mmCIF file of C-alpha atoms in Angstrom:
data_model
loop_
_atom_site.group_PDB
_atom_site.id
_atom_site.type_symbol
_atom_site.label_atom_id
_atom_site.label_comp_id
_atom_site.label_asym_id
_atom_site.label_seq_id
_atom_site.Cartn_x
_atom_site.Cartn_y
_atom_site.Cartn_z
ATOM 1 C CA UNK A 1 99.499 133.740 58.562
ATOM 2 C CA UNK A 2 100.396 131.261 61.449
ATOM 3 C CA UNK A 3 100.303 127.651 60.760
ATOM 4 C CA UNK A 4 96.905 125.905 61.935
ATOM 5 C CA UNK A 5 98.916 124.092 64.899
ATOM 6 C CA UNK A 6 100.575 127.260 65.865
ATOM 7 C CA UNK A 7 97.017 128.763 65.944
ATOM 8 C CA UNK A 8 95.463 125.799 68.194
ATOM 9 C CA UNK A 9 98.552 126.366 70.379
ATOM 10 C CA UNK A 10 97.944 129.759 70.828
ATOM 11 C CA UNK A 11 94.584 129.462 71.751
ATOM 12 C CA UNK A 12 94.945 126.766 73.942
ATOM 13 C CA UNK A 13 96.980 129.162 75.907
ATOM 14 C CA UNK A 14 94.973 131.855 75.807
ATOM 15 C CA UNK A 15 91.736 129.915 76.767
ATOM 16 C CA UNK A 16 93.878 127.897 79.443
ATOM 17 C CA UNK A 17 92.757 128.712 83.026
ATOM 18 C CA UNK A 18 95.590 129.310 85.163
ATOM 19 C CA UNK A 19 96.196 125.988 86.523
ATOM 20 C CA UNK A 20 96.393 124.377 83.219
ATOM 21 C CA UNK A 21 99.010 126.774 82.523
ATOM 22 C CA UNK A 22 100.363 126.003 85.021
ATOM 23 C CA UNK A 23 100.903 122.351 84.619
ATOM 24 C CA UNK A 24 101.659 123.595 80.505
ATOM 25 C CA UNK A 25 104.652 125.156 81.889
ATOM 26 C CA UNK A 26 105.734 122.186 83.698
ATOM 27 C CA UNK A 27 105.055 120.178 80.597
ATOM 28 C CA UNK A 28 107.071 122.170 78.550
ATOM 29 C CA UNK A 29 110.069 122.064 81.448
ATOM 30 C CA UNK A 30 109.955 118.239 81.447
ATOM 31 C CA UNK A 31 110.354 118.021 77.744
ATOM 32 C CA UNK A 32 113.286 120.820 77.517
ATOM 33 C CA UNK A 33 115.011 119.115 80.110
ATOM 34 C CA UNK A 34 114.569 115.812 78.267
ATOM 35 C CA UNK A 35 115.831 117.380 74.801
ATOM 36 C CA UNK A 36 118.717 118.706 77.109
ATOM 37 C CA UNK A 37 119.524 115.143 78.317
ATOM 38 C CA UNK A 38 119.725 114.120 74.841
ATOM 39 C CA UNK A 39 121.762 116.914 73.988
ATOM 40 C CA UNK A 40 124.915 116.402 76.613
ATOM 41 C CA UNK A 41 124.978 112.411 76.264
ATOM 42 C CA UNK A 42 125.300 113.008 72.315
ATOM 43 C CA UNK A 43 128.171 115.693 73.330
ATOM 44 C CA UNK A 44 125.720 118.292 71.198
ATOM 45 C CA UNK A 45 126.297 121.443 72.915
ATOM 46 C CA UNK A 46 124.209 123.904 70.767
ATOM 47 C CA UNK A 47 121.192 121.259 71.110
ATOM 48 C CA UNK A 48 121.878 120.733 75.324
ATOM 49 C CA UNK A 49 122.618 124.717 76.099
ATOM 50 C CA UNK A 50 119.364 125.699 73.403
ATOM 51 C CA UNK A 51 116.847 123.040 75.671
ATOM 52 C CA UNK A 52 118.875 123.676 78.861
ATOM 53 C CA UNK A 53 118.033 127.315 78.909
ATOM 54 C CA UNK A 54 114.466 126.701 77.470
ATOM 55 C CA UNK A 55 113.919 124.973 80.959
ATOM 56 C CA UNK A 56 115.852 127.379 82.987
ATOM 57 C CA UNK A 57 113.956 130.200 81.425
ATOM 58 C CA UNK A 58 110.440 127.901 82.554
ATOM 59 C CA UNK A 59 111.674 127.659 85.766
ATOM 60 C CA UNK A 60 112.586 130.915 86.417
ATOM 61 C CA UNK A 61 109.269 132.397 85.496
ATOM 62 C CA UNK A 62 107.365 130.196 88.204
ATOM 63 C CA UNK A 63 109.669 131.463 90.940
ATOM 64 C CA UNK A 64 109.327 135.068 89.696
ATOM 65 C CA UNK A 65 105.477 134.016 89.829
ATOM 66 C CA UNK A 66 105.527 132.855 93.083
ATOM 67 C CA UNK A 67 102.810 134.613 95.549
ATOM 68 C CA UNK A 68 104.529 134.546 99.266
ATOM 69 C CA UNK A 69 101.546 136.099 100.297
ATOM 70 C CA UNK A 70 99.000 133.608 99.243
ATOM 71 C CA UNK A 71 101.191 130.476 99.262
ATOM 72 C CA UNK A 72 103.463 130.975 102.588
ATOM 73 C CA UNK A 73 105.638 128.368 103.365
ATOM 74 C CA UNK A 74 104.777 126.882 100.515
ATOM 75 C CA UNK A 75 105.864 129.559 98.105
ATOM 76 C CA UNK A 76 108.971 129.833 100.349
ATOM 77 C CA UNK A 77 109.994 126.017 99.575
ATOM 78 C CA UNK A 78 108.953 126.293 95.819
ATOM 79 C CA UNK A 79 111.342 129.064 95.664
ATOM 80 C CA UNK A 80 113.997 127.420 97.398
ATOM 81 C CA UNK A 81 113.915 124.352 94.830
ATOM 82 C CA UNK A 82 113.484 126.686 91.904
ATOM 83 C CA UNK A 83 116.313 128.178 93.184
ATOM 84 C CA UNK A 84 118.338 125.043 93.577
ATOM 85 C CA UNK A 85 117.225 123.687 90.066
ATOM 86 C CA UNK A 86 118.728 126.771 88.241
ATOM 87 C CA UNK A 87 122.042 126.278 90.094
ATOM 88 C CA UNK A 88 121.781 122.834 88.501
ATOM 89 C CA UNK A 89 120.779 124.020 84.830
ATOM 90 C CA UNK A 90 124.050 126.321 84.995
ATOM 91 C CA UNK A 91 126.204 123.777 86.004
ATOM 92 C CA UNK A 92 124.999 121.387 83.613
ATOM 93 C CA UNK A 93 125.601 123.918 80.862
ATOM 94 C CA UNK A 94 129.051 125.016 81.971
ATOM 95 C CA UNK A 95 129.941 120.892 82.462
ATOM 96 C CA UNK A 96 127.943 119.281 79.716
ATOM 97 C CA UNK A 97 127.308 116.796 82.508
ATOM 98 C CA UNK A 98 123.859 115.673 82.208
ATOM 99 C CA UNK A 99 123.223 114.348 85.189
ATOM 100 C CA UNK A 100 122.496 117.528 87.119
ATOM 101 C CA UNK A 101 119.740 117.576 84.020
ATOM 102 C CA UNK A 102 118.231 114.103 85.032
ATOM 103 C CA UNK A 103 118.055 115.099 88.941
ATOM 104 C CA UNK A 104 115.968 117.956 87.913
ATOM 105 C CA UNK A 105 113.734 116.030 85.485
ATOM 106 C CA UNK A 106 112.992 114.001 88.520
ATOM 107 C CA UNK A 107 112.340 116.939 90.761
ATOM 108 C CA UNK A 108 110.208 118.320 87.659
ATOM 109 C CA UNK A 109 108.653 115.216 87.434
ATOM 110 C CA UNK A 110 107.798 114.634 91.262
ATOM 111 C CA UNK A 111 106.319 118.217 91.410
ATOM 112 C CA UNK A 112 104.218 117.998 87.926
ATOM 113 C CA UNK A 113 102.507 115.185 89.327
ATOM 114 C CA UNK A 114 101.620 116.462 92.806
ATOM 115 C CA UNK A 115 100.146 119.698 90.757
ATOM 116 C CA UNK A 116 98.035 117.515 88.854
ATOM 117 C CA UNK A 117 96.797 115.649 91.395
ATOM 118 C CA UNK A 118 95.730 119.141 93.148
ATOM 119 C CA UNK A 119 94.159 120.695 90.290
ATOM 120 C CA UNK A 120 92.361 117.352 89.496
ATOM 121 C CA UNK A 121 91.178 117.878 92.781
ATOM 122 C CA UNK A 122 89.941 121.172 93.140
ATOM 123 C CA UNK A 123 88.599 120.719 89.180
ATOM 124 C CA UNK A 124 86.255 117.696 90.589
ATOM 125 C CA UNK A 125 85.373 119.828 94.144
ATOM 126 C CA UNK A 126 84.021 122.949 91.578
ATOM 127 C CA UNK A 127 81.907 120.370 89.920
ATOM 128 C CA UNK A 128 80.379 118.601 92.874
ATOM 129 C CA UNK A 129 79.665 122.820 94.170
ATOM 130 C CA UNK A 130 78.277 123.533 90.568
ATOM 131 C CA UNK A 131 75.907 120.596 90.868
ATOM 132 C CA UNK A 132 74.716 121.049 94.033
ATOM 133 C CA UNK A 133 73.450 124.553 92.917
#
């Protein structure tokens, strides 16, 4: 039997509307990228490449995600920079340079808080609707 915490993770995820996935994913790409940091400055390769590709595989899954139908130009930028990041994952890992790691932490960063803002947002917009019902 899982662990209790394993448990309360999985159902978190499982309960977790899609936006709060969403930013999970992004949460968990921010901290692998971190742990990757760590990794290359302390010259531990199994450690940087493990997180590294932790975060690549994140970021890779919101561009496969991406709806160019719904999101437009939008989509079509995201995809660009998720594109871009990658590049920058595999050259970290072949260079053990980390600082390919901290310029996407930034980008992660910049983009996890504009999400947050927008699904704060649309989270306080549903109320005000649901309460004028």
């Amino acid at each position: 039997m899982a662990n209790p915490y394993q448990k309360y993770k999985q159902t978190s995820v499982l309960s977790a509307s899609r936006e709060q996935i969403l930013l999970m994913l992004y949460e968990g790409a921010i901290k692998f990228t971190k742990l990757a940091i760590q990794g290359a400055e302390q010259k531990k390769v199994a450690d940087r490449s493990h997180n590294l590709m932790r975060a690549f595989d994140i970021i890779a899954e919101l561009n496969a995600t991406l709806d160019h139908k719904v999101g437009g130009e939008l989509a079509q930028q995201l995809e660009q920079l998720y594109v871009y990041m990658m590049e920058r994952y595999t050259q970290a890992n072949l260079k053990g340079d980390p600082e390919p790691l901290r310029e996407n932490l930034k980008i992660l960063e910049n983009l996890y808080d504009g999400w947050k803002l927008a699904v704060e947002k649309l989270k306080k917009e549903s109320e005000q609707k649901g309460g004028a019902a």
